[in-house]
XYZ file of C-alpha atoms in Angstrom:
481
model
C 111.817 50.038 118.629
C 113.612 52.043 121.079
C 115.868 55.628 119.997
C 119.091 53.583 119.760
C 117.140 51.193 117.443
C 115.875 53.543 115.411
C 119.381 55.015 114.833
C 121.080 51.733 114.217
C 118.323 51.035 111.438
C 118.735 54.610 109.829
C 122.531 54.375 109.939
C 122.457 50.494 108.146
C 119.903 52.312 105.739
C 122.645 55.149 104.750
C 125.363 53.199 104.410
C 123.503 50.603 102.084
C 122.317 53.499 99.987
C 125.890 54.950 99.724
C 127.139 51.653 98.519
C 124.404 51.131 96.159
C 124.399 54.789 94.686
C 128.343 55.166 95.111
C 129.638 58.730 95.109
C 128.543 61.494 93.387
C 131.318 62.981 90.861
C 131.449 65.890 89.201
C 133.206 66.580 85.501
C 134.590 63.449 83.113
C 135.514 60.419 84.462
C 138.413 58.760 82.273
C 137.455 55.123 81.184
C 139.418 52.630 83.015
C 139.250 48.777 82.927
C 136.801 47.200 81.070
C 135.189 50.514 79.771
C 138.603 51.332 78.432
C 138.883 47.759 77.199
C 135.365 47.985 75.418
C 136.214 51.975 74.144
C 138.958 50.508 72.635
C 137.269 47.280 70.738
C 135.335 49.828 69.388
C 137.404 52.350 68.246
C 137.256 52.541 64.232
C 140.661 53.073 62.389
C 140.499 52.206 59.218
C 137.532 52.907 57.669
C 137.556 52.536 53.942
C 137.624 55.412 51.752
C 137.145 57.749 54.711
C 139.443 60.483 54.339
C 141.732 61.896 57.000
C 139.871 63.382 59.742
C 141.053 64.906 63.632
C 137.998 63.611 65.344
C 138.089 59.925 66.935
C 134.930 57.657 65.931
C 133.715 54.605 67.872
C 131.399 52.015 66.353
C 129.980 48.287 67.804
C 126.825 46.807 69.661
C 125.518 47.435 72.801
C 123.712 44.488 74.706
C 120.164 45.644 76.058
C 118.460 42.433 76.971
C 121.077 39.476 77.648
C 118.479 36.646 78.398
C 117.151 37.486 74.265
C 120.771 38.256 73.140
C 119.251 41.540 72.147
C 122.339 44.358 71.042
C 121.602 47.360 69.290
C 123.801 48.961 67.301
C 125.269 52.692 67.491
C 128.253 54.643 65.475
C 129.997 57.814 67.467
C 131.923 60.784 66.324
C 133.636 62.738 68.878
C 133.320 66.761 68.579
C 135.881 68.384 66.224
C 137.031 70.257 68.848
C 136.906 70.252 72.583
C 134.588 66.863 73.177
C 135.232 67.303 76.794
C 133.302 70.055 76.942
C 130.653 69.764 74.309
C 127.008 68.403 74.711
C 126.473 65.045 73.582
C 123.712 64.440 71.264
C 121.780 61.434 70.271
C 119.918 61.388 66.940
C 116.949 59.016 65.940
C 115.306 58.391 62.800
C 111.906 56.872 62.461
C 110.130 55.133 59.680
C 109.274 53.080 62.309
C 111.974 50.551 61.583
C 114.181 53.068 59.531
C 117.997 53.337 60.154
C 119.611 56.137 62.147
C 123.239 55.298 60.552
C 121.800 55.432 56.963
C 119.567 57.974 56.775
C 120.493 60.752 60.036
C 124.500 59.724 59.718
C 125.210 59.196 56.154
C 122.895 61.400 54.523
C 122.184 64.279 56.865
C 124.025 65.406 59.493
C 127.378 63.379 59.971
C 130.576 64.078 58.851
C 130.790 61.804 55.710
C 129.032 60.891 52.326
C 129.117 57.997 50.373
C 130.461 59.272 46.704
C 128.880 57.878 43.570
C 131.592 55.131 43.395
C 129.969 53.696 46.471
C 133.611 52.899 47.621
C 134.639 56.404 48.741
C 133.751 59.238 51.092
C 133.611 62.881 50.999
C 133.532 64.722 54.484
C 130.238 66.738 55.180
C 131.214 70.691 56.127
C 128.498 71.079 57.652
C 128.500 68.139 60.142
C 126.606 68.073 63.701
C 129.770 67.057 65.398
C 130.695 70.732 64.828
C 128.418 71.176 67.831
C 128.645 68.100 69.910
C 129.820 64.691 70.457
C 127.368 62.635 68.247
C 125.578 59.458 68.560
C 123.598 57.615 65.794
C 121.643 54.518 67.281
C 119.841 52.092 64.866
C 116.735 51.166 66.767
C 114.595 49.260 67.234
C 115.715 45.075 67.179
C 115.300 44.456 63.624
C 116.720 48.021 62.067
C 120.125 47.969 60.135
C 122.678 45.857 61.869
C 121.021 45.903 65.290
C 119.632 42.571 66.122
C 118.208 39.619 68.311
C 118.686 36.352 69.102
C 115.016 35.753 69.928
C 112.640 35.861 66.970
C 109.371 36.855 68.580
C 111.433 39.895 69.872
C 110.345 41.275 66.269
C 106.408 40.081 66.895
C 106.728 42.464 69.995
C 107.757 45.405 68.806
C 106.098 48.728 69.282
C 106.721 52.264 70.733
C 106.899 51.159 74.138
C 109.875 48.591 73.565
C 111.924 50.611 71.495
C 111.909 53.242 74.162
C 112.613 51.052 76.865
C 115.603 49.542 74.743
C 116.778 52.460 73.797
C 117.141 53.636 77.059
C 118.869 50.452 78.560
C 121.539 50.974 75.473
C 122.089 54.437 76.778
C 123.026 53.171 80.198
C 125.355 50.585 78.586
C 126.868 53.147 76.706
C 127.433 55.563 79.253
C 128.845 52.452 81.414
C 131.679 51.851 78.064
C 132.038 55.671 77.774
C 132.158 56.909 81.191
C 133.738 60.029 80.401
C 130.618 61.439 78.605
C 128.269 60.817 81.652
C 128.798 64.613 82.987
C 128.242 66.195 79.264
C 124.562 67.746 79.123
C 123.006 64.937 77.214
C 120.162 65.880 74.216
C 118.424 63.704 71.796
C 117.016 65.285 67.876
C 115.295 62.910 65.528
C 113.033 63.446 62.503
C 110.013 62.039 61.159
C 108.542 58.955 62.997
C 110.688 60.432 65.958
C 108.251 62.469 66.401
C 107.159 59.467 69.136
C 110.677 58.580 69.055
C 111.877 61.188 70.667
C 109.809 62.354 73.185
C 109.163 59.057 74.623
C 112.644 58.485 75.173
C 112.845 61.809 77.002
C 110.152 61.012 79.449
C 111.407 58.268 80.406
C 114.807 58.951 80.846
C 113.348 61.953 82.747
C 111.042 60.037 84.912
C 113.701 57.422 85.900
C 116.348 60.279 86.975
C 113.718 61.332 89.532
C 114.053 57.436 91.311
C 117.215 56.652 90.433
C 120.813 57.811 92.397
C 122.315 60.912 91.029
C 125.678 59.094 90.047
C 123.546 56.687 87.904
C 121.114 59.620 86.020
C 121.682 61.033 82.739
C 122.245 64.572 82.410
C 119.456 65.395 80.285
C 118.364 68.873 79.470
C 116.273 68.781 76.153
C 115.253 67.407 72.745
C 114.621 69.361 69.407
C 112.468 67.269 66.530
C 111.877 67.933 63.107
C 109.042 67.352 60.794
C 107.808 65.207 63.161
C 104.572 62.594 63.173
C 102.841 64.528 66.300
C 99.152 63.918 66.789
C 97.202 62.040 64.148
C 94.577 63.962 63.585
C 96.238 67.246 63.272
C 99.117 65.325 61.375
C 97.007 63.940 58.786
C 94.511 67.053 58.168
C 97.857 69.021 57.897
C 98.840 66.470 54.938
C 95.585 67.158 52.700
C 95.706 71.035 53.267
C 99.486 71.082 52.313
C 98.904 68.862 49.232
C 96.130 71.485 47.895
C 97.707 74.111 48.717
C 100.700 73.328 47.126
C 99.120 72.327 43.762
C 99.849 68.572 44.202
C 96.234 67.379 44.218
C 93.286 68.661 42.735
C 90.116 70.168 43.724
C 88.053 67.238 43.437
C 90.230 64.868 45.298
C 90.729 67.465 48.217
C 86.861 67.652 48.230
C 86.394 64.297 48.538
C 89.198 63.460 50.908
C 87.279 66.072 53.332
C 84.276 65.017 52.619
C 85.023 60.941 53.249
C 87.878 60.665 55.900
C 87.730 61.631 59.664
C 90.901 61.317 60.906
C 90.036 61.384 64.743
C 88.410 58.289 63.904
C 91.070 55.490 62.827
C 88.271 53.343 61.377
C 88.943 54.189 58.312
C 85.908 53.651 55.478
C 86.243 51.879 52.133
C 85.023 55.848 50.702
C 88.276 57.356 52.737
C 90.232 54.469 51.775
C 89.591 54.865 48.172
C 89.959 59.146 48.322
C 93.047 58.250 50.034
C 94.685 56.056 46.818
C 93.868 59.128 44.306
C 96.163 60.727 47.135
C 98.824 58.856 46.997
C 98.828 58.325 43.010
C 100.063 62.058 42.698
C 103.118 60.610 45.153
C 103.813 58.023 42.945
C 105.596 60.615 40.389
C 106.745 63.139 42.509
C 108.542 62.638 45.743
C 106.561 63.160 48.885
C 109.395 63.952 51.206
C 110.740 66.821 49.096
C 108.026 68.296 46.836
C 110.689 70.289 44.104
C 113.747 67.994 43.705
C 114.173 65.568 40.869
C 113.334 61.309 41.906
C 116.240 58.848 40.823
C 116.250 57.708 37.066
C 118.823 55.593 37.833
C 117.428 51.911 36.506
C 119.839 50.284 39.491
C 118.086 52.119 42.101
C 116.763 49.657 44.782
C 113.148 50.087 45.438
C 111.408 52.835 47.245
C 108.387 50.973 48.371
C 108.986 50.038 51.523
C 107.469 46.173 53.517
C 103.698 47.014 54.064
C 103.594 47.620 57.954
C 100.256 46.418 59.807
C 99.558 46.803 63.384
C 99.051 49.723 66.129
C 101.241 51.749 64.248
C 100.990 55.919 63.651
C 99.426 57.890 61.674
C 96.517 55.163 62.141
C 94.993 56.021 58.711
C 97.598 57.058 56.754
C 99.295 54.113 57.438
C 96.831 51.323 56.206
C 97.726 52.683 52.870
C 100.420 50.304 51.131
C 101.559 53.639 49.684
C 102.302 55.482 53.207
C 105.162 53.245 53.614
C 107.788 54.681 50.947
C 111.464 55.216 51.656
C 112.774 58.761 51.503
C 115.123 60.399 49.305
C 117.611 62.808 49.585
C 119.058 65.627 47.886
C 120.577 63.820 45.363
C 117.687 61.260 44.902
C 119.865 58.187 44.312
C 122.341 58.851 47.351
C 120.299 56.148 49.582
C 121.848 52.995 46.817
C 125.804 54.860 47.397
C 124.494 54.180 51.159
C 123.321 50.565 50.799
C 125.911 49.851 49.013
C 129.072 50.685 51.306
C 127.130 49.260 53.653
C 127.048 45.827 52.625
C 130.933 45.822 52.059
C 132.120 43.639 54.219
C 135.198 45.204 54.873
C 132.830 48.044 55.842
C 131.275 46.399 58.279
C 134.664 44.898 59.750
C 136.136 48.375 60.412
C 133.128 49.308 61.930
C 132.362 45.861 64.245
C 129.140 45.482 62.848
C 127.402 42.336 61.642
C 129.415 40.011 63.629
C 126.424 37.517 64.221
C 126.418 37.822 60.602
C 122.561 38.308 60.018
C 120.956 36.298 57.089
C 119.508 39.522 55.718
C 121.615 42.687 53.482
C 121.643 46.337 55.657
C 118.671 48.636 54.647
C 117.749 51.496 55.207
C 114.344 50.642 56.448
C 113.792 47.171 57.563
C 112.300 44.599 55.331
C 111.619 41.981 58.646
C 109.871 44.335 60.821
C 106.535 44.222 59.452
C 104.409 44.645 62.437
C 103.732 47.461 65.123
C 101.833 46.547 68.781
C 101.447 49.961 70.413
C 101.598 53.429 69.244
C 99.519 56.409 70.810
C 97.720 58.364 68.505
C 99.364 61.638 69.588
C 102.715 62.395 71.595
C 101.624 66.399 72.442
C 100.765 65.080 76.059
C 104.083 64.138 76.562
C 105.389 67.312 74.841
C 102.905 69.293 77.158
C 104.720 67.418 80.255
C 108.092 67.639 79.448
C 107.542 71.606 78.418
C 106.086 72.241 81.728
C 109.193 70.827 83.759
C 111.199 72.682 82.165
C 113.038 70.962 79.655
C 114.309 72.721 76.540
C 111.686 72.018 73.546
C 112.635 72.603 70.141
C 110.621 71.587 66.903
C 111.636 72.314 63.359
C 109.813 71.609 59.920
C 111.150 71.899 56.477
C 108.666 73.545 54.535
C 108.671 71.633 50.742
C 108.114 68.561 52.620
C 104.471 66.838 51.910
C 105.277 63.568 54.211
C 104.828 65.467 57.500
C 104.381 69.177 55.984
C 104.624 72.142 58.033
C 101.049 72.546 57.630
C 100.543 69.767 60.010
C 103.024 70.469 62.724
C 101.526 74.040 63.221
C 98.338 72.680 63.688
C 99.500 70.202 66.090
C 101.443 72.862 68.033
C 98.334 74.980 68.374
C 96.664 71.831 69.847
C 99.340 72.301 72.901
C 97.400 75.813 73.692
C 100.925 77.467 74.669
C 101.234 81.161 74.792
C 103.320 82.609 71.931
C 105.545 85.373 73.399
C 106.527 86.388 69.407
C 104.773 85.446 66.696
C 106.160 84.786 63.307
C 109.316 85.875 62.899
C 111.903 86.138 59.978
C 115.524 84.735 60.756
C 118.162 84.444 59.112
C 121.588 82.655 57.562
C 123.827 85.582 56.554
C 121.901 87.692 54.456
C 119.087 85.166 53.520
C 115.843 84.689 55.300
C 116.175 80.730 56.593
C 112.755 80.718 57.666
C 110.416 81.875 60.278
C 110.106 81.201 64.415
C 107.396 81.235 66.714
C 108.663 81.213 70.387
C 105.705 79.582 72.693
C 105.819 79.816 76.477
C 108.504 76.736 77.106
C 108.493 75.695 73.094
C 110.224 76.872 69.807
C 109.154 76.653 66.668
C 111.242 76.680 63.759
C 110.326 76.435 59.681
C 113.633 76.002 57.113
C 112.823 77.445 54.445
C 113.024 75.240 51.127
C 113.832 72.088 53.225
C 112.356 69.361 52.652
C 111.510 66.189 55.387
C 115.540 65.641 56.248
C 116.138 69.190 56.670
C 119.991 68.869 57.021
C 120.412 67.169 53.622
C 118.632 69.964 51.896
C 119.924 73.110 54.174
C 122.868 71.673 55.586
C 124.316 75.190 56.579
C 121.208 76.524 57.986
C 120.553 73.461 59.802
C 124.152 73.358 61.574
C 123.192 76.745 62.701
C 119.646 75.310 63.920
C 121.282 72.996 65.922
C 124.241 75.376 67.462
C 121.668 77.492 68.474
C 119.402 75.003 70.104
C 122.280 73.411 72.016
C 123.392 76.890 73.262
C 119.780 78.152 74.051
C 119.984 81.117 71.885
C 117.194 82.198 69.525
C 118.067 82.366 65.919
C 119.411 85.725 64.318
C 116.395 87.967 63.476
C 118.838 90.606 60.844
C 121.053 89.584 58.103
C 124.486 89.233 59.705
């Protein structure tokens, strides 16, 4: 090909990558068309027994795989003040299979509890949307009102799918909200989003390095919290807390050493059995919260949650029937207020959900998904990756939790090998010790103290301060203030 060929062929090659990536732009765009049109369908007004707020909320599905008529399901709440200029933030529960709206939204960090009545909401002062423009996605297929249209969808689920969904719904929802696309984008998560969460980030970090600038997400970070990190670490970390803490005895600590391996997820019928005198103790008190009361209430819906088999993490723990309990909050019976208001059907009108109307009640963790395909046994390698490019790393534990104590997130930390530029150290809310830090080379490390697993139900105050600080890249005050 001669020079004027050549030139010809580069200048086709521009101006086909120009069309395809389109312009790059700078600040909010203001929906228009059929993003406004969309914005608009899903704009909730009356919501019942919400009280009156400022904020605008947005609720309805987003399609992620037409061909399977596969639509997840998300609920939005716009920053209190100045959305245009605050972060948005994406939070995930885990379980797997356990709802983001009911658990993360209505019982943690968004602006409104269900009252006792179960027909009537109090606003949370301590909300997340203080801080940024926040996004609650129930995930995967199979979780709350999310759904598909394809029933082996659900004998294919596994950490790699929900990922990959999750991160098609964000481009669909960045297409219908348009003016959020420039906003530094961050995703939090607890529990089971310990893989949650950082496999979302890689990807959507690994697909902005082949993908046009106009069409990449503005990510910058993600901050977990007593989080399922590395089996082996995760699961040691359980049986130390537990003795330490007075909830099992000598003997059954003993022999749970002495039994289980838990780099090895072959798990014996001696480990299997050490493992159900375990679990007995967490049949009377409640795992996720070692000092607060369980519901007496003889209405209360079950705890126990579908036994899960499969690939999924931690791959010991989780061949126990008993692993697989639903947590409780701060007031123990909160989660039936939750189910409840859920399954109102004017409830579900004002927020557009249900519309296929799904042959099965909202839960908070799923009784159909009852199989996992693929989970890795530990997500610190893609921790370790992310940390070294640079992203902004945050994890957090509650402290009086014994589902995924703090006992075993330190120890899966330390497997990381990061060098602490200052060890433990005290900070505070007002004149109260919150709980301590350690600030690793690229990672911080955060314990609330008397927290337990959903650390904004128990210490919402503390935790809206967690979060401000995380989101503004500030370490957390080290004097009484």
């Amino acid at each position: 090909m001669n020079i004027s060929g050549i030139c010809s062929f580069l200048l086709i090659t521009s101006i086909a990558i120009i069309i395809k990536c389109g312009v790059i732009v700078t600040g909010q765009l203001p929906p228009t068309g059929q993003a406004l049109i969309e914005q608009n369908a899903d704009r909730v007004i009356d919501l019942p027994g919400q009280p009156s707020v400022s904020f605008k909320q947005y609720a309805g599905y987003i399609t992620v795989d037409e061909s399977h008529g596969k639509a997840l399901f998300y609920w939005f709440f716009e920053a209190v003040n100045n959305p245009e200029k605050k972060p948005l933030l994406l939070w995930l529960n885990g379980g797997p299979g356990c709802s983001s709206v009911g658990y993360g939204n209505m019982e943690e960090l968004g602006p409104f509890i269900v009252q006792g009545d179960k027909t009537k909401l109090v606003l949370n002062n301590h909300a997340w949307n203080k801080a940024a423009n926040l996004l609650f996605l129930e995930s995967p297929v199979g979780v709350g009102f999310s759904y598909t249209n394809t029933s082996d969808d659900l004998k294919q689920l596994g950490d790699t799918m929900t990922a990959n969904d999750s991160y098609n719904f964000l481009l669909g929802w960045f297409k219908r909200f348009p003016q959020y696309k420039s906003n530094e984008f961050y995703i939090s998560g607890e529990s089971y989003a310990g893989h949650y969460v950082p496999q979302l980030s890689e990807l959507i970090f690994d697909k902005n390095k082949t993908i046009c600038s106009d069409e990449r997400i503005n990510f910058k970070g993600f901050m977990i919290g007593n989080a399922l990190l590395d089996d082996a670490t995760d699961q040691t970390g359980m049986i130390d807390y537990a003795w330490d803490h007075a909830v099992i005895s000598d003997r059954v600590y003993r022999t749970v050493k002495r039994e289980c391996d838990f780099s090895n997820p072959n798990t014996t019928d001696a480990c299997y059995t050490a493992l159900n005198a375990y679990f007995d103790v967490y049949k009377i008190i409640d795992m996720y919260s070692l000092y607060t009361p369980s519901c007496v209430n003889s209405t209360a819906s079950s705890t126990r949650r579908p036994f899960m088999g499969g690939n999924v993490s931690p791959q010991t723990f989780s061949k126990n029937k008993h692993w697989h309990v639903k947590p409780r909050g701060y007031d123990p019976c909160q989660p039936q207020y939750t189910e409840a208001y859920l399954n109102t059907p004017s409830v579900q009108a004002a927020l557009h959900a249900n519309t296929t109307k799904i042959s099965y009640p909202w839960t908070h963790c799923s009784d159909i998904i009852t199989t996992w395909n693929d989970a890795p046994k530990s997500t610190l390698p893609i921790i370790q990756k992310l940390v070294n490019e640079g992203l902004r790393v945050w994890v957090f534990s509650g402290d009086t939790d014994g589902r995924i104590p703090v006992t075993s997130t330190r120890l899966s930390l330390r497997k990381l090998g990061l060098n602490v530029k200052e060890d433990w150290t005290p900070w505070y809310f007002k004149n109260q010790v919150g709980g301590w830090t350690i600030e690793y080379e690229g990672l911080m490390f955060v314990t609330v103290r008397g927290a337990g697993h959903q650390v904004p139900t128990f210490k919402p105050k503390e935790s809206l301060q967690l979060i401000r600080h995380f989101l503004s890249d500030k370490k957390l005050p080290t004097i009484p203030f």
